[in-house]
Structures are given as structure tokens and as C-alpha cells.
Amino acid sequence: MKIALGVEYFGKNFHGWQVQKSGLRTVQSSVEASLSKVANHPVRVFCSGRTDSGVHAMEQVIHFETSVIRTERAWLFGGNVNLPSDVNFKWVKEVSDDFHARFSAFARSYEYKIHHNPVRSSLKGDYYLWEPRSLDITKMQTAADLLVGEHDFSCFRGSLCQAKSPIKTIEYIQIESSTDELIISIKANAFLHHMVRNIVGTLLKIGRGEKNIEWMTSVLASKDRREAGPTAEPQGLYFIKAFYEEI
């Protein structure tokens, strides 16, 4: 049978999602070790989208195959017993044989969280990017709207990206602000490596007044990573959700 699970993790002490030959601590290695104990055989999992070192997840989706019979409760609670405190399973569901955590997803969403305050926070340092400078949120949203739709996003593509095509479709980018918090939400059919963090780094330059709104258009048209803003730090990024027809 094929089993899908929702996974939540705090990324600070993980070297990203993917298992590494060097043996560094990763989310995938922790999850596979836990499920292997429940299954009593080696388990290999597949995820909806890999995340980098320091990036968090509210609901990463994974799947694996097994021939052993366990209840959903056993996979969920038995799995969590064997996991470290910074990663846990949120739900479990048996899925059809043709389900795939990566390839069956028709969209994904992320959030980037910014602590927008002149004074840093000891409590938010591992969960937010700290931005002490003044930001024009209206200009940032106007520039973000220029990215909505289908485009070649090569200008926001990380050098290690393995995607076959840089052409993706962004459904929305929404920027919400409160007294000292800024949340940038983005949903697309798929993402390139570092795409969200590179978009955030570019929007921040516009928000600070270092670049004008029209600069976003020229950056997108350039298809050149060197023309865009810097890559925003990882701790503010959260993988929120993958969208499927089946689950």
C-alpha cells in the first residue's frame, strides 16, 4: 500500500530536507528512520518539495510504499514517538497507487515572515528575517503583482536548481503587515530553487526605496539572476502546503 503523511518541522538544526551522503542531519533521514522502525523494514520517502537548511514547514507532504499492515494511528503516533522534537507527523492517510507527493501536486504555497521593527527580537530570531529599516508595503505589493501569471523566472533561479524549465505560474503574492510583522504569501504551480527567497530579496530593495517599482519588470525581462536582489535568509521561509486532487 501507499501511505501519505503531513510533516511539520522547525528547520534551524536541519541541513535541509534531502538525505546527504555526508551524514549531516536532515529531515528526510529523521523521517525515514522513524517510519522504518514502525514498518520494521527500510522506508524511503518522497516529498512534495525539498527545502534548504534553516527553512521550516507547516505541512510538507510525503509518501512511501510498504507491504506491512499498520493502522493509521500506528503510523502517526508510532512515527512521532521515534522522531526528534523539531519534526513531527500531523496526519496520515492511505492513498491510491498512482499518488506521488511531488508529481501529483498541482500547486504549492509558501510564506515568508519578516520581523519589521527597529529593535531585534531574541524570540523571533529563528523564525523571522529581521528588517529594521522602513518599508513601503504598497510599493512592494505593486511590484509583486507584476510577477503574477506565467513567466520565465530565470532571474530568481538558484544556481543549483534542477528544474527542467524556468517557466512557472504564480497564482498570487499577498503582502500583509501588522505592527511589527510582515508576511509575504505566495502560491504557484511549482517553484525554482531559491525562487521565493530571491523574490523576497528583490521586493525588499523596492520596499526600502533602493529600487523603483519598474525595476521589477526589467529584472523579470532580463532572465538573469545577477539582475535581481539578494537571496533572503532561510529562517523566514515556511513551506505551507501542497495541493492535490486526492488529499
C-alpha positions as CSV (number, residue, x, y, z in Angstrom):
1,M,0.0,0.0,0.0
2,K,1.0,3.6,-0.4
3,I,0.9,5.9,2.7
4,A,0.9,9.8,2.7
5,L,1.7,11.9,5.7
6,G,1.8,15.6,6.6
7,V,5.1,16.7,8.2
8,E,5.8,19.8,10.3
9,Y,9.4,20.8,11.1
10,F,11.5,23.6,12.6
11,G,14.4,23.8,10.2
12,K,17.1,25.6,12.2
13,N,19.1,22.4,13.2
14,F,18.5,20.5,9.9
15,H,20.7,20.6,6.9
16,G,17.7,20.8,4.6
17,W,15.2,18.2,3.6
18,Q,17.2,15.8,1.5
19,V,19.4,13.0,2.7
20,Q,23.1,13.8,2.3
21,K,26.0,11.4,1.7
22,S,28.0,13.2,4.4
23,G,25.6,12.0,7.0
24,L,24.6,15.5,8.1
25,R,21.3,15.8,10.0
26,T,18.3,16.2,7.5
27,V,14.6,16.0,7.8
28,Q,14.3,13.1,5.3
29,S,16.8,11.0,7.3
30,S,14.9,11.6,10.5
31,V,11.6,10.7,9.0
32,E,12.8,7.6,7.2
33,A,14.5,6.3,10.4
34,S,11.3,6.8,12.3
35,L,9.0,5.1,9.8
36,S,11.4,2.3,9.3
37,K,11.1,1.4,13.0
38,V,7.3,1.3,12.7
39,A,7.4,-0.7,9.5
40,N,10.2,-3.0,10.6
41,H,11.8,-2.6,7.2
42,P,13.8,0.2,5.5
43,V,11.5,3.0,4.3
44,R,12.3,5.5,1.6
45,V,10.0,8.6,1.4
46,F,9.3,11.1,-1.4
47,C,8.3,14.7,-0.6
48,S,6.2,17.4,-2.3
49,G,9.1,19.9,-2.3
50,R,12.6,19.9,-0.9
51,T,13.6,22.7,1.5
52,D,17.0,24.2,2.3
53,S,18.9,24.4,5.5
54,G,17.1,26.6,8.0
55,V,13.7,26.5,6.2
56,H,10.6,25.4,8.1
57,A,7.5,23.5,7.0
58,M,3.9,23.8,8.3
59,E,2.7,20.8,6.2
60,Q,5.3,19.1,4.0
61,V,3.7,16.1,2.3
62,I,5.5,12.8,1.9
63,H,4.6,9.3,0.7
64,F,6.1,5.9,1.0
65,E,5.2,2.3,0.0
66,T,5.0,-0.7,2.3
67,S,3.7,-4.2,2.3
68,V,3.1,-4.3,6.1
69,I,-0.3,-3.7,7.7
70,R,-0.4,-0.9,10.3
71,T,-3.3,1.3,11.4
72,E,-3.2,5.0,10.5
73,R,-2.9,5.6,14.3
74,A,0.2,3.4,14.4
75,W,1.9,5.3,11.6
76,L,1.1,8.6,13.1
77,F,1.7,8.1,16.8
78,G,4.3,5.4,16.4
79,G,6.1,7.5,14.0
80,N,6.1,10.6,16.2
81,V,7.4,8.6,19.2
82,N,10.6,7.9,17.2
83,L,11.0,11.5,15.9
84,P,13.1,14.3,17.5
85,S,11.2,17.3,18.9
86,D,11.8,19.6,15.9
87,V,9.9,17.4,13.4
88,N,6.5,15.6,13.7
89,F,3.8,14.0,11.7
90,K,0.5,15.9,11.6
91,W,-1.7,13.4,9.8
92,V,-1.6,10.1,7.8
93,K,-3.7,8.7,5.0
94,E,-3.7,5.7,2.7
95,V,-3.6,6.9,-0.9
96,S,-4.0,5.4,-4.3
97,D,-1.2,3.6,-6.1
98,D,-0.8,6.4,-8.6
99,F,-0.4,9.1,-6.0
100,H,3.0,10.8,-5.8
101,A,3.8,13.5,-3.2
102,R,5.8,15.5,-5.8
103,F,4.3,14.8,-9.2
104,S,0.6,14.7,-8.1
105,A,0.8,18.2,-6.6
106,F,-0.8,20.8,-8.8
107,A,0.3,23.8,-6.7
108,R,2.3,24.7,-3.6
109,S,2.3,27.7,-1.2
110,Y,4.9,29.4,0.9
111,E,5.1,32.2,3.4
112,Y,8.0,34.4,4.2
113,K,7.9,36.1,7.7
114,I,9.7,39.3,8.5
115,H,10.1,40.9,11.9
116,H,9.7,44.6,10.9
117,N,11.0,46.6,13.8
118,P,13.9,48.8,14.6
119,V,14.8,46.6,17.6
120,R,15.7,42.9,17.1
121,S,13.8,40.1,18.9
122,S,15.5,37.3,20.7
123,L,12.4,35.2,20.5
124,K,11.8,35.7,16.7
125,G,15.4,35.4,15.5
126,D,15.0,31.8,14.4
127,Y,11.6,32.2,12.9
128,Y,11.7,35.6,11.0
129,L,14.0,37.7,9.0
130,W,14.7,40.9,11.0
131,E,14.3,44.1,8.9
132,P,14.9,47.3,11.0
133,R,14.5,49.7,8.1
134,S,11.4,51.5,6.9
135,L,9.4,49.7,4.1
136,D,6.8,50.9,1.7
137,I,4.4,48.0,1.7
138,T,2.2,49.5,-1.1
139,K,5.2,49.6,-3.5
140,M,6.2,46.1,-2.6
141,Q,2.7,44.8,-3.3
142,T,2.5,46.7,-6.6
143,A,5.9,45.2,-7.7
144,A,4.8,41.7,-6.5
145,D,1.7,41.9,-8.7
146,L,3.9,42.2,-11.7
147,L,5.1,38.6,-11.1
148,V,1.6,37.1,-11.1
149,G,0.9,34.8,-14.1
150,E,3.1,32.6,-16.3
151,H,6.6,33.8,-16.7
152,D,10.2,32.7,-17.2
153,F,11.5,33.2,-13.7
154,S,15.2,32.6,-14.5
155,C,16.1,35.8,-12.7
156,F,15.0,34.2,-9.5
157,R,16.5,30.8,-10.1
158,G,19.2,29.5,-7.8
159,S,22.4,28.2,-9.3
160,L,21.8,24.6,-8.0
161,C,18.3,24.5,-9.5
162,Q,17.5,21.2,-11.2
163,A,14.1,22.1,-12.7
164,K,13.7,21.3,-16.3
165,S,12.0,24.6,-17.1
166,P,12.2,28.1,-15.6
167,I,8.6,28.8,-16.7
168,K,6.2,28.7,-13.8
169,T,2.8,30.2,-13.0
170,I,2.3,32.3,-9.9
171,E,-1.3,32.5,-8.7
172,Y,-0.8,35.2,-6.2
173,I,1.6,37.1,-4.0
174,Q,0.0,38.8,-1.0
175,I,1.8,41.0,1.5
176,E,0.1,41.5,4.9
177,S,1.5,43.8,7.6
178,S,0.8,44.4,11.2
179,T,2.5,46.4,13.9
180,D,5.9,44.7,13.7
181,E,5.3,41.8,11.3
182,L,5.3,41.3,7.6
183,I,4.1,38.1,5.9
184,I,4.6,37.5,2.2
185,S,2.4,34.7,0.9
186,I,2.9,33.1,-2.5
187,K,1.2,30.3,-4.4
188,A,2.3,28.8,-7.7
189,N,2.1,25.6,-9.7
190,A,5.8,25.0,-8.9
191,F,8.9,26.8,-7.7
192,L,12.5,27.0,-8.7
193,H,15.3,26.6,-6.2
194,H,15.6,29.7,-4.0
195,M,12.8,31.3,-6.0
196,V,10.8,32.6,-3.1
197,R,13.8,33.9,-1.2
198,N,15.1,35.6,-4.3
199,I,11.7,37.3,-4.9
200,V,11.7,38.4,-1.2
201,G,15.2,39.9,-1.5
202,T,14.1,41.8,-4.6
203,L,10.9,43.1,-3.1
204,L,12.8,44.3,0.0
205,K,15.1,46.5,-2.2
206,I,11.9,48.1,-3.6
207,G,10.3,48.5,-0.2
208,R,13.4,50.2,1.2
209,G,13.4,52.7,-1.7
210,E,16.7,51.4,-3.2
211,K,14.9,50.5,-6.4
212,N,11.7,51.7,-8.1
213,I,8.7,49.5,-9.0
214,E,9.6,49.4,-12.7
215,W,12.9,47.7,-11.8
216,M,10.9,44.5,-11.1
217,T,9.8,44.5,-14.8
218,S,13.3,44.9,-16.1
219,V,14.6,42.2,-13.7
220,L,12.0,39.7,-14.9
221,A,12.7,40.5,-18.5
222,S,16.4,40.1,-18.0
223,K,16.1,36.4,-17.2
224,D,19.4,36.9,-15.4
225,R,19.8,36.0,-11.7
226,R,22.5,38.7,-11.3
227,E,20.0,41.5,-12.0
228,A,17.7,40.6,-9.1
229,G,18.0,41.3,-5.4
230,P,20.0,39.1,-2.9
231,T,18.7,35.8,-1.6
232,A,16.7,36.4,1.7
233,E,17.8,34.5,4.7
234,P,16.3,31.0,5.2
235,Q,14.8,31.3,8.7
236,G,11.9,33.4,7.5
237,L,10.7,30.9,4.9
238,Y,7.9,28.3,5.5
239,F,6.6,25.6,3.2
240,I,2.9,26.0,3.9
241,K,1.0,23.5,1.8
242,A,1.0,21.3,-1.3
243,F,-2.3,21.0,-3.2
244,Y,-3.7,17.7,-4.5
245,E,-6.9,16.3,-6.0
246,E,-6.8,13.3,-3.8
247,I,-5.9,14.7,-0.4
